[in-house]
Structure formats: C-alpha cells, structure tokens
CSV table of C-alpha atoms in Angstrom, one decimal:
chain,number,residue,atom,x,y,z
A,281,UNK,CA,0.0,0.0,0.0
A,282,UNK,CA,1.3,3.4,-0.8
A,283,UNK,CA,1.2,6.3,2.0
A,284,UNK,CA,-0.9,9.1,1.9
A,285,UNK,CA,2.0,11.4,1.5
A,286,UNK,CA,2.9,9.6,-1.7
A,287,UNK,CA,-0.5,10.1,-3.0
A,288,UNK,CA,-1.2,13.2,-2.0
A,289,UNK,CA,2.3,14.6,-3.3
A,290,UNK,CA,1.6,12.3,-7.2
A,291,UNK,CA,-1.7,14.2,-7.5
A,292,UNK,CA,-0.4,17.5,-6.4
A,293,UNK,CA,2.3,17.2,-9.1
A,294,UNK,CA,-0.6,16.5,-11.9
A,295,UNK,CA,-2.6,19.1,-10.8
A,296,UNK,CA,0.8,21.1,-11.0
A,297,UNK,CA,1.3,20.0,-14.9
A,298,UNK,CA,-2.5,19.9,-16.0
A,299,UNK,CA,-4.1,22.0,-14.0
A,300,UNK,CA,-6.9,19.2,-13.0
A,301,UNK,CA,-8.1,18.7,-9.4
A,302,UNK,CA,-8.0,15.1,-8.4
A,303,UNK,CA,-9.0,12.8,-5.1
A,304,UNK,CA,-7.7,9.5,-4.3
A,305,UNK,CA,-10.2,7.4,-2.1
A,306,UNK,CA,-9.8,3.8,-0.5
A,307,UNK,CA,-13.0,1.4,-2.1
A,308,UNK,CA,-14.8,2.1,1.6
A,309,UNK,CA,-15.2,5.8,0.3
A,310,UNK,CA,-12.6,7.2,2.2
A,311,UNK,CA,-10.6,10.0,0.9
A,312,UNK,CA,-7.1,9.8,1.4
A,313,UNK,CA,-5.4,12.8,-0.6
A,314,UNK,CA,-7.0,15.0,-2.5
A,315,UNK,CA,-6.6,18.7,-4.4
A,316,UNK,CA,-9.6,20.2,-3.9
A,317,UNK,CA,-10.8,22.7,-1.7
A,318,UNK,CA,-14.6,21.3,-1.6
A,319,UNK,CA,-16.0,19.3,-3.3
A,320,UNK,CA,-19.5,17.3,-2.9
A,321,UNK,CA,-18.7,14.1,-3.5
A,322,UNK,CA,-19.0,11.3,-0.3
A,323,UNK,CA,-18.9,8.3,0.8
A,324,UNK,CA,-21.7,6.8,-0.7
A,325,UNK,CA,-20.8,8.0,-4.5
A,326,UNK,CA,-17.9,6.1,-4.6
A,327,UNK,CA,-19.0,3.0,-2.4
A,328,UNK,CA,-21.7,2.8,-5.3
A,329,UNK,CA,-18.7,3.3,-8.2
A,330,UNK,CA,-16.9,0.8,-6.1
A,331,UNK,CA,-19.4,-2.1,-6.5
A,332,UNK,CA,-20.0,-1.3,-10.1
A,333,UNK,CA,-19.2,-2.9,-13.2
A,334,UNK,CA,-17.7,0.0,-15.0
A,335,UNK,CA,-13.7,0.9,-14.7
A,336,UNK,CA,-14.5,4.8,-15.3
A,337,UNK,CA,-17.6,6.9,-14.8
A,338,UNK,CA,-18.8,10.3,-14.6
A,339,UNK,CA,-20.7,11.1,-11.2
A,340,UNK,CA,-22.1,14.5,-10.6
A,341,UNK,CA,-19.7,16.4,-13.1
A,342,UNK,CA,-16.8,14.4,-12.0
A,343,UNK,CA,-15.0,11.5,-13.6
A,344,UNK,CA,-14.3,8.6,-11.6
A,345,UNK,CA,-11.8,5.7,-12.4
A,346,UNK,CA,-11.2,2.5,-10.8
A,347,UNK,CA,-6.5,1.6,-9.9
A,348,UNK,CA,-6.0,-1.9,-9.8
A,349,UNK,CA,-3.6,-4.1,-7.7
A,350,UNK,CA,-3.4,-6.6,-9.9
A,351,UNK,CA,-7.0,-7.2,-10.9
A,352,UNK,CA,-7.7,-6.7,-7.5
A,353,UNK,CA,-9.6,-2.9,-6.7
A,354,UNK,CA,-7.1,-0.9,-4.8
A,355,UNK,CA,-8.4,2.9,-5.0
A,356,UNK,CA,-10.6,5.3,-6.4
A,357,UNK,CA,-9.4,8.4,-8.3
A,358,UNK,CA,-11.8,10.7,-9.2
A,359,UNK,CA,-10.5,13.8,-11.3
A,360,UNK,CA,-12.7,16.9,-12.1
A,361,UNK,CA,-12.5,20.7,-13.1
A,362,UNK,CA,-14.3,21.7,-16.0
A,363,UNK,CA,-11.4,20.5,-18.5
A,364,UNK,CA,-12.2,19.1,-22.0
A,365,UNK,CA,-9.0,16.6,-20.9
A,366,UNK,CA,-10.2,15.4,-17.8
A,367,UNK,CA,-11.1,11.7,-19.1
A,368,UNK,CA,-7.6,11.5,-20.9
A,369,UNK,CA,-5.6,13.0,-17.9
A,370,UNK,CA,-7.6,10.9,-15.4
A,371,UNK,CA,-7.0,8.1,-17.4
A,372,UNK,CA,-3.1,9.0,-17.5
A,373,UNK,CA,-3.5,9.7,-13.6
A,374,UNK,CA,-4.7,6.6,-12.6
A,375,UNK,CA,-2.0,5.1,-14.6
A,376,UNK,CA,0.8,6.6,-12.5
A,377,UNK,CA,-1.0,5.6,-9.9
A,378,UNK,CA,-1.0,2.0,-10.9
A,379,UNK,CA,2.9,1.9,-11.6
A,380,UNK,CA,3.1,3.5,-8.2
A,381,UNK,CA,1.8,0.4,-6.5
A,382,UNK,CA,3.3,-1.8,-8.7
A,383,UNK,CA,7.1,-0.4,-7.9
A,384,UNK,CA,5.8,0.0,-3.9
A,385,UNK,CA,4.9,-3.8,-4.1
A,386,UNK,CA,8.3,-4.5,-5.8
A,387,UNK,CA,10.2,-2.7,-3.1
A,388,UNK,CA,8.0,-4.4,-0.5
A,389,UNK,CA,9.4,-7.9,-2.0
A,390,UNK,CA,12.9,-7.4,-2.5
A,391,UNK,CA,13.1,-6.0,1.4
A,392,UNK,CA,11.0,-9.0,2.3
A,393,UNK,CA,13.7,-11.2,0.8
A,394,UNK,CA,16.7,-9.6,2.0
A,395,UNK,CA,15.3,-10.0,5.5
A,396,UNK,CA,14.9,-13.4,4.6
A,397,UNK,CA,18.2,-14.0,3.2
A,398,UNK,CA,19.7,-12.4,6.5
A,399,UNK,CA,18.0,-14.9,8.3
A,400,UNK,CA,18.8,-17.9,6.0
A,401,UNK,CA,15.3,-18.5,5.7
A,402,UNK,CA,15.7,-19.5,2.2
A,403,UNK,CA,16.8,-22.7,0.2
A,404,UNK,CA,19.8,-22.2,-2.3
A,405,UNK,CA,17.1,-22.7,-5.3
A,406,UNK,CA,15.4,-20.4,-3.9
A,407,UNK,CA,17.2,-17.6,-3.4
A,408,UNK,CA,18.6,-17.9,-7.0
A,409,UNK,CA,15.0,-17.7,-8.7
A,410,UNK,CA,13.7,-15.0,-6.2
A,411,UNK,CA,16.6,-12.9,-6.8
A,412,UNK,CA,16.3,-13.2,-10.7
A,413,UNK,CA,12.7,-12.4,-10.6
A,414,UNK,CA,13.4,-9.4,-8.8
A,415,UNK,CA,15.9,-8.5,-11.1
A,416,UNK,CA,18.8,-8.6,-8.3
A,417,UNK,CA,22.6,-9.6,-9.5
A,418,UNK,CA,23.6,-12.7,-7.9
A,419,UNK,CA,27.4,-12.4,-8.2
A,420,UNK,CA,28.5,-9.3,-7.1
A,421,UNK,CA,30.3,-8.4,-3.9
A,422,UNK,CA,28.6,-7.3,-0.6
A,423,UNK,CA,29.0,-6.6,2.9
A,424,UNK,CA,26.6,-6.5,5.2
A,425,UNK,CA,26.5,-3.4,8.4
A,426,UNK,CA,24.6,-3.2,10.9
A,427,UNK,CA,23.9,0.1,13.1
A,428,UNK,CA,22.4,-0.1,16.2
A,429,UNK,CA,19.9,3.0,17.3
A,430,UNK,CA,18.9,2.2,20.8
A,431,UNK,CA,15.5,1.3,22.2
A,432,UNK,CA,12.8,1.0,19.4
A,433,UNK,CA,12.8,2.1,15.8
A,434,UNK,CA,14.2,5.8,15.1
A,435,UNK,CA,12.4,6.8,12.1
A,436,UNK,CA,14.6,9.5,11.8
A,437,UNK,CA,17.8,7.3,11.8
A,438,UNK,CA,16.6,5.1,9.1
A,439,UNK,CA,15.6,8.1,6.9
A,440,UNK,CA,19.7,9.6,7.5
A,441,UNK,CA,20.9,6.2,6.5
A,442,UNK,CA,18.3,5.9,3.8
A,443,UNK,CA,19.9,9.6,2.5
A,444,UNK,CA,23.3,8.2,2.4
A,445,UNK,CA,22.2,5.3,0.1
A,446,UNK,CA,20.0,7.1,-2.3
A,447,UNK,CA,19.8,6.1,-6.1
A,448,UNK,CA,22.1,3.1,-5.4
A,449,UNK,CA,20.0,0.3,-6.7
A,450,UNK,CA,22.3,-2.0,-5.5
A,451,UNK,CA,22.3,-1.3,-1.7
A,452,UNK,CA,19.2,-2.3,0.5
A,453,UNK,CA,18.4,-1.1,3.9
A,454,UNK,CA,16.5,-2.6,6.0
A,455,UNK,CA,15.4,-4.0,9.9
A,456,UNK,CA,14.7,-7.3,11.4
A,457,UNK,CA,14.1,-6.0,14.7
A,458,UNK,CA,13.3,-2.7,16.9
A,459,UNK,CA,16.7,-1.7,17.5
A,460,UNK,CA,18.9,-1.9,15.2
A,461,UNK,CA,19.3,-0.8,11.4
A,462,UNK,CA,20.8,-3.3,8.5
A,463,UNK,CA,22.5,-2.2,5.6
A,464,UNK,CA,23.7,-4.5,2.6
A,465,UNK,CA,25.9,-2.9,1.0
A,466,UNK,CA,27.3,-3.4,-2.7
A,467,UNK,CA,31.2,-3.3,-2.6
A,468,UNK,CA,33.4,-2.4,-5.9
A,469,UNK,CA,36.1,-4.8,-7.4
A,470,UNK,CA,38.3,-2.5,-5.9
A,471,UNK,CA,36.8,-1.6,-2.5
A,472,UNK,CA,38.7,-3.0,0.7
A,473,UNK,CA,38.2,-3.1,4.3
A,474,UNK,CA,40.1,0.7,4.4
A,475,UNK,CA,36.9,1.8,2.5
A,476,UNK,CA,34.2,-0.1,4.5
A,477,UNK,CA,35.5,1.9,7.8
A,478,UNK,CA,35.1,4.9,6.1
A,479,UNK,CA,31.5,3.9,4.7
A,480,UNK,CA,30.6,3.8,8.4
A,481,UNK,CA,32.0,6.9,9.7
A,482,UNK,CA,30.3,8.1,6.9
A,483,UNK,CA,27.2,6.9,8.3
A,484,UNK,CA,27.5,7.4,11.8
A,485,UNK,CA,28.3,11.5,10.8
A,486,UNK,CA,24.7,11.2,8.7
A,487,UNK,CA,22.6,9.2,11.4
A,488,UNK,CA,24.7,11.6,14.6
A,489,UNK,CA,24.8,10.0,18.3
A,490,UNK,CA,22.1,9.0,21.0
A,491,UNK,CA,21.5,11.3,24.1
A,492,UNK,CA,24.4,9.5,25.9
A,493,UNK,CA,26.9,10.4,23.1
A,494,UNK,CA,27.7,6.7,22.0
A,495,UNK,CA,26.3,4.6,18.7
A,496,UNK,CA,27.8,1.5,17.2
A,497,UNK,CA,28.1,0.6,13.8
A,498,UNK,CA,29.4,-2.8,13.2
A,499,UNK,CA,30.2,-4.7,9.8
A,500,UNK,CA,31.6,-8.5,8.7
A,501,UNK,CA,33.3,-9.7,6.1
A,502,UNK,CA,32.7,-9.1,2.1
A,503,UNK,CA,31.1,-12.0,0.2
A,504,UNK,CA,31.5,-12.2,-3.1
A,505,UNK,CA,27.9,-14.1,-3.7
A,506,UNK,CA,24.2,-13.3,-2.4
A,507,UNK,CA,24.4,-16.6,-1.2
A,508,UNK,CA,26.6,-15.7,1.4
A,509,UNK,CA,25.2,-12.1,2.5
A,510,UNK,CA,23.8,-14.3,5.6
A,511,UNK,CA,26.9,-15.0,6.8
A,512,UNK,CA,28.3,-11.2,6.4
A,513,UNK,CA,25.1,-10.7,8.4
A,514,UNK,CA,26.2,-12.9,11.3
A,515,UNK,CA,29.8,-11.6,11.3
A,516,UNK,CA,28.3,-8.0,11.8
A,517,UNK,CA,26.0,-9.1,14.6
A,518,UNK,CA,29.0,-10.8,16.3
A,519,UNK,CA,31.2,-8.0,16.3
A,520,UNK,CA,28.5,-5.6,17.5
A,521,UNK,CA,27.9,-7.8,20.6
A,522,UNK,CA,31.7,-8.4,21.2
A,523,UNK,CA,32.3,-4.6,20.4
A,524,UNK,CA,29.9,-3.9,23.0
A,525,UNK,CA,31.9,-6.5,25.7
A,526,UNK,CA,35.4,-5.6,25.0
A,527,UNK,CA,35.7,-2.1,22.6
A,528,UNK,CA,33.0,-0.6,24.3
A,529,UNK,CA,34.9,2.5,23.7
A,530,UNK,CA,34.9,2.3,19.6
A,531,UNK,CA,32.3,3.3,17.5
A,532,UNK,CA,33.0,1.0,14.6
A,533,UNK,CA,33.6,-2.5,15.1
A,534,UNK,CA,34.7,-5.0,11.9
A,535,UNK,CA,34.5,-8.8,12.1
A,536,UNK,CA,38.7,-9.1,11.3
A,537,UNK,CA,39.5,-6.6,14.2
A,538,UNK,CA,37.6,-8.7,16.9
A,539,UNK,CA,40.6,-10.7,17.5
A,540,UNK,CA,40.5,-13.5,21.1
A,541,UNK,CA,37.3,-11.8,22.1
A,542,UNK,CA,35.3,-13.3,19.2
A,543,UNK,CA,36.5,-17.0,21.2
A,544,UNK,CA,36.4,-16.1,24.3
A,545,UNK,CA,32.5,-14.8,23.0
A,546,UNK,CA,31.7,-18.5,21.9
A,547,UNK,CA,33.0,-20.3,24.9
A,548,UNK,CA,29.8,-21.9,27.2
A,549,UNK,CA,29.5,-20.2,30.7
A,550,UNK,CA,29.9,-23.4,32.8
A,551,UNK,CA,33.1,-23.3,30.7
A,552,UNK,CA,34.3,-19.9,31.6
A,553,UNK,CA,33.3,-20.3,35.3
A,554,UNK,CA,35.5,-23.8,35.4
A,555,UNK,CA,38.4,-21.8,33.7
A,556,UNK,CA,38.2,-19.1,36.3
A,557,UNK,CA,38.2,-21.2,38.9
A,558,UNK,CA,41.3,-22.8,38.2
A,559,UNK,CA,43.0,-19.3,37.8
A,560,UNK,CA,41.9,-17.7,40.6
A,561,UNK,CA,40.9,-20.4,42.7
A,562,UNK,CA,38.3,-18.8,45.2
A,563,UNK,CA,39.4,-15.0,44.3
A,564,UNK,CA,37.7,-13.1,41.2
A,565,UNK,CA,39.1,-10.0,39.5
A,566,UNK,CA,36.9,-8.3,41.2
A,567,UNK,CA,38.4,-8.9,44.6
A,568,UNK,CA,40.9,-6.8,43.3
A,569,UNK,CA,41.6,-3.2,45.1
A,570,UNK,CA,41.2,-0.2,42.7
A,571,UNK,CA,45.2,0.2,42.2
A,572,UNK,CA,46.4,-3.2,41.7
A,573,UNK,CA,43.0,-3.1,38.8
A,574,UNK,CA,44.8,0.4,37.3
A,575,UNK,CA,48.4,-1.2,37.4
A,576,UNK,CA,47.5,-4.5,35.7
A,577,UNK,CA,45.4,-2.4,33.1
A,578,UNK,CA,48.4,0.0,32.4
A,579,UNK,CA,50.8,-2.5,32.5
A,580,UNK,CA,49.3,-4.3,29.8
A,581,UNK,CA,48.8,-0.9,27.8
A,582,UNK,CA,52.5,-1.0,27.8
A,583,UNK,CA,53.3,-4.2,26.9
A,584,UNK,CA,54.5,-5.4,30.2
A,585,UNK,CA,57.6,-2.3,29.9
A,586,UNK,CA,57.8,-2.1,33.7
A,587,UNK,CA,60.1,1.5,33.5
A,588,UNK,CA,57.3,2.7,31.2
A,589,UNK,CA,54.4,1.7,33.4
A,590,UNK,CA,55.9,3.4,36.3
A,591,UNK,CA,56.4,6.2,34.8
A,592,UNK,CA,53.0,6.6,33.4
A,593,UNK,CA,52.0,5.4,37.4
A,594,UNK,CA,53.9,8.0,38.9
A,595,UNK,CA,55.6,5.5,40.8
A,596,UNK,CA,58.9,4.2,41.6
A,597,UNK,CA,60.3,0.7,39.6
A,598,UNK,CA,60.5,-0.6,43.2
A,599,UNK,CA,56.7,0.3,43.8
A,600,UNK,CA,55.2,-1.3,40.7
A,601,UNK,CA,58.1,-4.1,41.0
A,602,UNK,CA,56.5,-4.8,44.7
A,603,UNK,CA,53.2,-4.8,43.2
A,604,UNK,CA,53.7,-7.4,40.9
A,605,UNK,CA,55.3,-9.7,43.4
A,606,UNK,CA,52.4,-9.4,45.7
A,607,UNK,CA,50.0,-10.2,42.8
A,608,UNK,CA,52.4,-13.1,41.9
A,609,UNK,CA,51.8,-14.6,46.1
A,610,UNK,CA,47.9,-13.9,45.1
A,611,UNK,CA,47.4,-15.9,41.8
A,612,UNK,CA,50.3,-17.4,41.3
A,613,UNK,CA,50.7,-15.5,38.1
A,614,UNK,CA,53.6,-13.6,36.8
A,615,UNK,CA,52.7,-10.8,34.7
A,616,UNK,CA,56.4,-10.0,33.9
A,617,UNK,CA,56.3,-13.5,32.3
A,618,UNK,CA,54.6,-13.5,28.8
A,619,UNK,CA,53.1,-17.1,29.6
A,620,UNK,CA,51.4,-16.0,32.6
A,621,UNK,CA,50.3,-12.2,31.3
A,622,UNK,CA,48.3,-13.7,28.5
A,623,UNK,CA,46.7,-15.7,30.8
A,624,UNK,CA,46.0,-13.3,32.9
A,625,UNK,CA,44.7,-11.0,30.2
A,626,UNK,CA,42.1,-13.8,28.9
A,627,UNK,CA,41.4,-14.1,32.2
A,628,UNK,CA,40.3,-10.4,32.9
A,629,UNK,CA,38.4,-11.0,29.3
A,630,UNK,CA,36.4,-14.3,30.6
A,631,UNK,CA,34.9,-12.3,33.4
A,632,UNK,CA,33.9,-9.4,31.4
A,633,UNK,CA,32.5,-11.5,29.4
A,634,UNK,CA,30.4,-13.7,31.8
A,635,UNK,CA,29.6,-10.6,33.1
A,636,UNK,CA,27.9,-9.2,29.8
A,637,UNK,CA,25.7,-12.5,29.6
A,638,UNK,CA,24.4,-12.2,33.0
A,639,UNK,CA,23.1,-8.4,32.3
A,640,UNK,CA,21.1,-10.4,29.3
A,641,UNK,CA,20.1,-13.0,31.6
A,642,UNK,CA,18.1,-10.1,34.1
C-alpha cells in the first residue's frame, strides 16, 4: 500500500502539470489525498462506483476511475474541473497511480527477501530464482553493516541512513528488529576493508549520536555471492555484541579486528566459570583493590615495559616491581612472564564477558 504522503504529493504534481483537481479514495469511500478545496462528493458515490461494473464513470460532473492491484480494486481516483481533458488525464493519472503500486509492491518484496536472506530463511534454489525475478545480481560483492539506534525504531535514523544510500539500486536497507538498522551494502572490485571503515564513519556523521553520546556501527566480512550475504550478516551481529563486551569504547567494530574476544564470545558459561576457577581459585578480579586493577590495566597498555608503566603510574620501579610480586603470592601469576600475562589477560576478558551475559540474563 502506498502512503498518503505519496498520494497526496503524485496528484499535487498533476494538478501542478495539467491543472486538474484530483481525489484518491480507498474502495470504503474514504478519501485519502485529495486537491480540492470542496467538493460534494461522499462516501456513498464512490462505495456505489466501487461495487460497479464499469472501470471509469462520470458522477455529478466528476469523472471517476477504478486503480488496480493486480486485478484486484485498490483505489478510487476521481478527477474533475471543468477541463475538456479530464477523461484522458484521469485516465493518465490513474495510470501513474498503478505503476506506483506496482514499484511500492516491488520494493516491498525485495526488502522481504533480503530479510529473509539475512535470516537464512531461504533454500539455495530459492534464493537464486527470487533474486532473478526481482531482477537482483547474484554475483557481485557485498558486505553487510549493521547500526544499532537504541530502544525502538528511530524513524529519523533510518531516513539519514536511507539519504546516504540514495539512487544506489544495489544497496538495501532494511530491519529485522526494533533496534537496530541493516545495511547491505554493494562493494566495488576495488573496495577493501580501508573503505568499508570509512563507509561507516560516513554513516554514523549522517545518522549523529544517541542522548548519551555513544552509537555503534558494526560490519563482517565481504562476500563475493548473495548466497553468502547471511553470513556477512552474522559476522556484523557478532562484532556488535563483542564490540559492546570488550571495545565498548569504539564506535566501529569489523569482524577481522575482533581478535581473542570473538573466542572467548563463543565459549559456554559453565566453561568460563570452570576456567576461572582454576586461575583464581576462590578470588575473582573483582576482589581486586582499585590500584592493583589500574596497574594491571596500564601494564598491559605497555606491553608489560615495567620503567614505562611506572612512569605513566607516577611510581617508583620498586613500587610497581612490589606490586607485581604481591599479585604473583595472590594468583600465582607472573605478569612479567609472557606465559602468565596472557593468561591473565584472557582471564580479565572471561569475566567481562560472563559478566555481559548475565546483564542479558536479568
């Protein structure tokens, strides 16, 4: 079904060109856009038009023509104004009219398949024959982003993406739930990953931030055949969930950039809790004081360079060096030993993680 705004903004472009008042009404007589001012034509005019035989009639000084949705009676236009030409332009009106719907319903279908695709809710044969019926290449690359707006649909966002994409025949936009917006995007022979991070910025500047400052755009891999836009699909989900876990701080999150977090991400929480246990015994990260949590954290961000960490501490070598040792008696972990920090770090990682499911469990 077209919107009202459509309607009303076809018929005030004829009446623009030709200078002919028209009226668009649904077959239970209700109008729906119209040009006129006033005009005395009701309900019960067109309901009788509407059960009628005839595709075109002239009621009270105006003419009245039946739109079709394929053979099946979508509206009533009725067209008026004194003009010798209102037949032929009415005719020519309802025409538009029916190309309108037919383009509408088009669109309709290729967004319902791409949300199917997304969802691998199609067979192989399938895909192939819907995609050639609706005239969309099969072979061509693709990558598939996904921006997340928050709590429910933003109208407004989806329009800002929608104004990014325009006239680009081979992108579709669309939504498979309340809050978050999809994008498949159609990718040049030449196009790399370089150019997919700048696609987002691009639409992140467009769509602007939520009341707390933050959005996240993620995106997966590029494909190469429709077939395997569903998988793109997935990739971007993933990353937007492990962005959200471990990057909380970035913006834009790609599939290839998720590193150990996209494993530690598909480990089973009985799992985790065993692995934790066996690091930490009866202790958690959490037991942790404030400043042996800021010293672990910025010795990592320095590559376990104890002079540099100091520095950045404010500390004495000693200090930090005493600090480490007394973390060493706690977990039996050496973070000056490359062995022991990574295992520390996908430790730290693990709880975050568990962490993150249990907020989803509440």
């Amino acid at each position: 079904m077209i919107s009202n705004q459509i309607l009303q903004s076809t018929i005030d472009g004829l009446k623009g060109i030709c200078r002919i008042d028209f009226g668009v009404a649904d077959t239970e007589g209700k109008i729906l856009a119209t040009t006129y001012q006033d005009h005395e034509i009701g309900g019960k005019e067109i309901l009788n038009f509407a059960e009628s035989q005839a595709d075109s009639q002239v009621i009270r000084g105006y003419q009245f023509f039946k739109v079709y949705d394929e053979n099946r009676l979508e509206y009533i236009l009725i067209a008026g104004g004194g003009s010798e030409d209102v037949y032929m332009v009415g005719k020519m009106a309802a025409f538009q009219i029916q190309n309108l719907l037919v383009a509408y319903k088009e669109r309709f279908d290729k967004d319902n398949f791409i949300k199917n695709l997304l969802l691998d809710n199609l067979l192989l044969v399938d895909i192939y024959n819907r995609a050639k019926k609706l005239h969309i290449e099969v072979e061509v690359r693709r990558v598939v982003f996904i921006l997340e707006t928050g709590q429910g649909k933003d109208y407004n966002a989806l329009e800002s993406v929608k104004s990014v994409f325009q006239g680009r025949s081979g992108d579709f936009i669309t939504a498979v739930d309340e809050k978050s917006i999809i994008i498949v995007k159609e990718v040049g022979p030449e196009d790399g990953y370089e150019q997919m991070q700048k696609i987002a910025a691009g639409i992140l500047d467009a769509v602007g931030r939520n009341s707390d400052g933050k959005m996240h755009i993620a995106y997966g891999t590029i494909v190469k055949e429709l077939k395997e836009v569903s998988r793109s699909y997935k990739e971007a989900r993933m990353a937007l969930d492990v962005g959200k876990i471990f990057f909380d701080e970035k913006e834009i999150i790609a599939y290839s950039s998720l590193g150990i977090g996209r494993l530690i991400y598909q480990l089973p929480i009985p799992l985790c809790k065993m692995f934790i246990k066996e690091i930490f015994e009866n202790k958690s990260p959490d037991d942790f004081d404030e400043e042996t949590l800021t010293t672990i954290n910025k010795f990592f961000e320095n590559s376990l360079n104890v002079s540099e960490t100091s520095r950045q501490l404010y500390i004495h070598r000693n200090t930090l060096v005493y600090r480490l040792d007394k973390l060493q008696k706690s977990t039996g972990l050496d973070l000056r030993v490359f062995e022991d920090a990574i295992t520390f770090k996908i430790a730290l990682m693990v709880v975050r993680y568990m962490k993150y499911m249990e907020t989803l469990d509440y």
